[in-house]
Amino acid sequence: KTFKKGSHLRTHLLTHTGERPFPCDSCPRAFNSQANLLRHRLTHTGERPYECPTCRKRFAQSSTLRQHLFVHTRRYPYACGDCGGRFHRPHRLLLHRYHHTGEYPYKCPDCGSSFLLRRLLEVHRSVAH
C-alpha cells in the first residue's frame, strides 16, 4: 500500500501493531490517529456541524451526512435477495447478509463470541477479557 504523506503511512502502520496512542479522555476508547480521536469526541459533545440541505437533519460526521443523502435521492441499487432490503453500497449489502446467516466474521479467540465488525470485537475484548 502506498501513501502520499509520511504521517498517513505511520498511522496505517499502527493498524498492524494494534497501537492506539490517542486515548479519549471521556471513555476507555483509544485511536490510532488524532483525526480519528477528534471525530470520536463529537459523540461525547453532541456537536453536529453537518446539516442536510434537504431536511435540515444534522450529523456529527460529514461521512454520515453523505450516507444520509441517499435517503433523498433514493439510489439504492443493491438489494437483498432474502428480505428485499436495499443498500446504496455493495459492502453495506454484504454486512447486512451476515444478519441472515447469523455467522459474523470476527470471532473472539478467548470466548468464541462473534462480531460483525472488527471494532466491536476489539471493544468486547477490552471490556470482557
PDB file of C-alpha atoms in Angstrom:
ATOM      1  CA  LYS A   1       0.000   0.000   0.000  1.00  0.00           C
ATOM      2  CA  THR A   2       1.318   3.478  -0.818  1.00  0.00           C
ATOM      3  CA  PHE A   3       0.707   6.829   0.852  1.00  0.00           C
ATOM      4  CA  LYS A   4       1.273  10.414  -0.257  1.00  0.00           C
ATOM      5  CA  LYS A   5       2.187  11.576   3.234  1.00  0.00           C
ATOM      6  CA  GLY A   6       4.528  10.003   5.736  1.00  0.00           C
ATOM      7  CA  SER A   7       2.040  10.703   8.510  1.00  0.00           C
ATOM      8  CA  HIS A   8      -0.573   8.587   6.711  1.00  0.00           C
ATOM      9  CA  LEU A   9       1.909   5.713   6.465  1.00  0.00           C
ATOM     10  CA  ARG A  10       2.718   5.992  10.190  1.00  0.00           C
ATOM     11  CA  THR A  11      -0.991   5.953  11.054  1.00  0.00           C
ATOM     12  CA  HIS A  12      -1.534   2.949   8.774  1.00  0.00           C
ATOM     13  CA  LEU A  13       1.338   1.027  10.368  1.00  0.00           C
ATOM     14  CA  LEU A  14      -0.417   1.343  13.730  1.00  0.00           C
ATOM     15  CA  THR A  15      -3.272  -0.779  12.354  1.00  0.00           C
ATOM     16  CA  HIS A  16      -0.811  -3.681  12.116  1.00  0.00           C
ATOM     17  CA  THR A  17       0.669  -3.232  15.590  1.00  0.00           C
ATOM     18  CA  GLY A  18      -2.657  -2.504  17.271  1.00  0.00           C
ATOM     19  CA  GLU A  19      -1.119   0.531  18.948  1.00  0.00           C
ATOM     20  CA  ARG A  20      -3.592   3.320  19.742  1.00  0.00           C
ATOM     21  CA  PRO A  21      -1.630   6.243  21.182  1.00  0.00           C
ATOM     22  CA  PHE A  22      -4.549   8.721  21.199  1.00  0.00           C
ATOM     23  CA  PRO A  23      -6.860   7.951  24.160  1.00  0.00           C
ATOM     24  CA  CYS A  24     -10.247   9.559  24.650  1.00  0.00           C
ATOM     25  CA  ASP A  25     -10.429  11.462  27.933  1.00  0.00           C
ATOM     26  CA  SER A  26     -14.167  10.738  28.276  1.00  0.00           C
ATOM     27  CA  CYS A  27     -14.289   6.964  27.757  1.00  0.00           C
ATOM     28  CA  PRO A  28     -11.965   3.932  27.530  1.00  0.00           C
ATOM     29  CA  ARG A  29     -11.553   4.062  23.742  1.00  0.00           C
ATOM     30  CA  ALA A  30      -8.258   4.952  22.075  1.00  0.00           C
ATOM     31  CA  PHE A  31      -7.375   5.655  18.447  1.00  0.00           C
ATOM     32  CA  ASN A  32      -4.506   5.283  16.012  1.00  0.00           C
ATOM     33  CA  SER A  33      -4.711   8.900  14.808  1.00  0.00           C
ATOM     34  CA  GLN A  34      -5.509  12.343  16.159  1.00  0.00           C
ATOM     35  CA  ALA A  35      -8.109  12.767  13.394  1.00  0.00           C
ATOM     36  CA  ASN A  36      -9.993   9.639  14.485  1.00  0.00           C
ATOM     37  CA  LEU A  37      -9.912  10.806  18.103  1.00  0.00           C
ATOM     38  CA  LEU A  38     -11.291  14.238  17.160  1.00  0.00           C
ATOM     39  CA  ARG A  39     -14.090  12.623  15.131  1.00  0.00           C
ATOM     40  CA  HIS A  40     -14.903  10.339  18.072  1.00  0.00           C
ATOM     41  CA  ARG A  41     -15.025  13.233  20.566  1.00  0.00           C
ATOM     42  CA  LEU A  42     -18.077  14.572  18.735  1.00  0.00           C
ATOM     43  CA  THR A  43     -20.007  11.594  20.120  1.00  0.00           C
ATOM     44  CA  HIS A  44     -19.446  12.978  23.622  1.00  0.00           C
ATOM     45  CA  THR A  45     -20.071  16.662  22.918  1.00  0.00           C
ATOM     46  CA  GLY A  46     -23.235  16.130  20.900  1.00  0.00           C
ATOM     47  CA  GLU A  47     -21.949  18.607  18.316  1.00  0.00           C
ATOM     48  CA  ARG A  48     -23.480  18.074  14.869  1.00  0.00           C
ATOM     49  CA  PRO A  49     -21.905  20.566  12.469  1.00  0.00           C
ATOM     50  CA  TYR A  50     -23.071  18.932   9.199  1.00  0.00           C
ATOM     51  CA  GLU A  51     -26.619  19.708   8.068  1.00  0.00           C
ATOM     52  CA  CYS A  52     -28.660  18.080   5.318  1.00  0.00           C
ATOM     53  CA  PRO A  53     -29.745  20.808   2.895  1.00  0.00           C
ATOM     54  CA  THR A  54     -32.978  18.948   2.136  1.00  0.00           C
ATOM     55  CA  CYS A  55     -34.418  18.062   5.554  1.00  0.00           C
ATOM     56  CA  ARG A  56     -32.132  20.030   7.918  1.00  0.00           C
ATOM     57  CA  LYS A  57     -31.190  16.903   9.901  1.00  0.00           C
ATOM     58  CA  ARG A  58     -27.758  17.379  11.481  1.00  0.00           C
ATOM     59  CA  PHE A  59     -24.824  14.973  11.728  1.00  0.00           C
ATOM     60  CA  ALA A  60     -21.579  14.773  13.680  1.00  0.00           C
ATOM     61  CA  GLN A  61     -19.590  13.484  10.691  1.00  0.00           C
ATOM     62  CA  SER A  62     -19.554  14.527   7.052  1.00  0.00           C
ATOM     63  CA  SER A  63     -19.447  10.862   6.005  1.00  0.00           C
ATOM     64  CA  THR A  64     -22.711  10.215   7.863  1.00  0.00           C
ATOM     65  CA  LEU A  65     -24.321  13.165   6.087  1.00  0.00           C
ATOM     66  CA  ARG A  66     -23.153  11.796   2.712  1.00  0.00           C
ATOM     67  CA  GLN A  67     -24.678   8.434   3.572  1.00  0.00           C
ATOM     68  CA  HIS A  68     -27.924  10.123   4.677  1.00  0.00           C
ATOM     69  CA  LEU A  69     -28.250  11.992   1.375  1.00  0.00           C
ATOM     70  CA  PHE A  70     -29.106   8.693  -0.335  1.00  0.00           C
ATOM     71  CA  VAL A  71     -32.426   8.805   1.541  1.00  0.00           C
ATOM     72  CA  HIS A  72     -33.421  11.766  -0.602  1.00  0.00           C
ATOM     73  CA  THR A  73     -32.026  10.544  -3.933  1.00  0.00           C
ATOM     74  CA  ARG A  74     -33.436   7.024  -3.477  1.00  0.00           C
ATOM     75  CA  ARG A  75     -30.403   5.474  -5.153  1.00  0.00           C
ATOM     76  CA  TYR A  76     -30.299   2.041  -3.573  1.00  0.00           C
ATOM     77  CA  PRO A  77     -29.209  -0.304  -6.386  1.00  0.00           C
ATOM     78  CA  TYR A  78     -28.120  -3.252  -4.192  1.00  0.00           C
ATOM     79  CA  ALA A  79     -30.976  -5.469  -2.990  1.00  0.00           C
ATOM     80  CA  CYS A  80     -31.012  -8.345  -0.504  1.00  0.00           C
ATOM     81  CA  GLY A  81     -32.475 -11.488  -2.061  1.00  0.00           C
ATOM     82  CA  ASP A  82     -33.844 -12.679   1.292  1.00  0.00           C
ATOM     83  CA  CYS A  83     -35.733  -9.685   2.657  1.00  0.00           C
ATOM     84  CA  GLY A  84     -35.710  -7.081  -0.119  1.00  0.00           C
ATOM     85  CA  GLY A  85     -33.684  -4.597   1.923  1.00  0.00           C
ATOM     86  CA  ARG A  86     -31.906  -2.109  -0.330  1.00  0.00           C
ATOM     87  CA  PHE A  87     -28.481  -0.533   0.035  1.00  0.00           C
ATOM     88  CA  HIS A  88     -26.516   2.199  -1.670  1.00  0.00           C
ATOM     89  CA  ARG A  89     -23.121   0.483  -1.400  1.00  0.00           C
ATOM     90  CA  PRO A  90     -22.255  -3.172  -2.097  1.00  0.00           C
ATOM     91  CA  HIS A  91     -20.330  -3.531   1.174  1.00  0.00           C
ATOM     92  CA  ARG A  92     -23.437  -2.466   3.122  1.00  0.00           C
ATOM     93  CA  LEU A  93     -25.362  -5.304   1.475  1.00  0.00           C
ATOM     94  CA  LEU A  94     -22.530  -7.695   2.374  1.00  0.00           C
ATOM     95  CA  LEU A  95     -22.645  -6.595   6.024  1.00  0.00           C
ATOM     96  CA  HIS A  96     -26.434  -6.934   6.004  1.00  0.00           C
ATOM     97  CA  ARG A  97     -26.204 -10.519   4.708  1.00  0.00           C
ATOM     98  CA  TYR A  98     -24.444 -11.576   7.923  1.00  0.00           C
ATOM     99  CA  HIS A  99     -27.677 -10.838   9.806  1.00  0.00           C
ATOM    100  CA  HIS A 100     -29.449 -13.520   7.780  1.00  0.00           C
ATOM    101  CA  THR A 101     -26.715 -16.138   8.170  1.00  0.00           C
ATOM    102  CA  GLY A 102     -26.012 -15.364  11.826  1.00  0.00           C
ATOM    103  CA  GLU A 103     -22.333 -16.013  11.119  1.00  0.00           C
ATOM    104  CA  TYR A 104     -20.210 -12.993  11.913  1.00  0.00           C
ATOM    105  CA  PRO A 105     -16.652 -12.761  10.563  1.00  0.00           C
ATOM    106  CA  TYR A 106     -14.776 -11.618  13.695  1.00  0.00           C
ATOM    107  CA  LYS A 107     -14.528 -14.310  16.375  1.00  0.00           C
ATOM    108  CA  CYS A 108     -13.163 -13.726  19.862  1.00  0.00           C
ATOM    109  CA  PRO A 109     -10.255 -16.126  20.479  1.00  0.00           C
ATOM    110  CA  ASP A 110     -10.957 -16.041  24.222  1.00  0.00           C
ATOM    111  CA  CYS A 111     -14.648 -16.986  24.388  1.00  0.00           C
ATOM    112  CA  GLY A 112     -15.811 -17.679  20.822  1.00  0.00           C
ATOM    113  CA  SER A 113     -18.307 -14.800  20.598  1.00  0.00           C
ATOM    114  CA  SER A 114     -18.663 -13.460  17.055  1.00  0.00           C
ATOM    115  CA  PHE A 115     -18.995  -9.887  15.837  1.00  0.00           C
ATOM    116  CA  LEU A 116     -19.960  -8.163  12.615  1.00  0.00           C
ATOM    117  CA  LEU A 117     -17.223  -5.530  12.837  1.00  0.00           C
ATOM    118  CA  ARG A 118     -13.603  -5.823  13.992  1.00  0.00           C
ATOM    119  CA  ARG A 119     -14.094  -2.691  16.092  1.00  0.00           C
ATOM    120  CA  LEU A 120     -16.892  -4.414  18.032  1.00  0.00           C
ATOM    121  CA  LEU A 121     -14.631  -7.399  18.705  1.00  0.00           C
ATOM    122  CA  GLU A 122     -11.926  -5.030  19.970  1.00  0.00           C
ATOM    123  CA  VAL A 123     -14.385  -3.314  22.317  1.00  0.00           C
ATOM    124  CA  HIS A 124     -15.621  -6.708  23.535  1.00  0.00           C
ATOM    125  CA  ARG A 125     -12.084  -7.910  24.270  1.00  0.00           C
ATOM    126  CA  SER A 126     -11.176  -4.725  26.133  1.00  0.00           C
ATOM    127  CA  VAL A 127     -14.288  -4.949  28.318  1.00  0.00           C
ATOM    128  CA  ALA A 128     -14.841  -8.691  28.766  1.00  0.00           C
ATOM    129  CA  HIS A 129     -11.328 -10.138  28.895  1.00  0.00           C
TER     130      HIS A 129
END
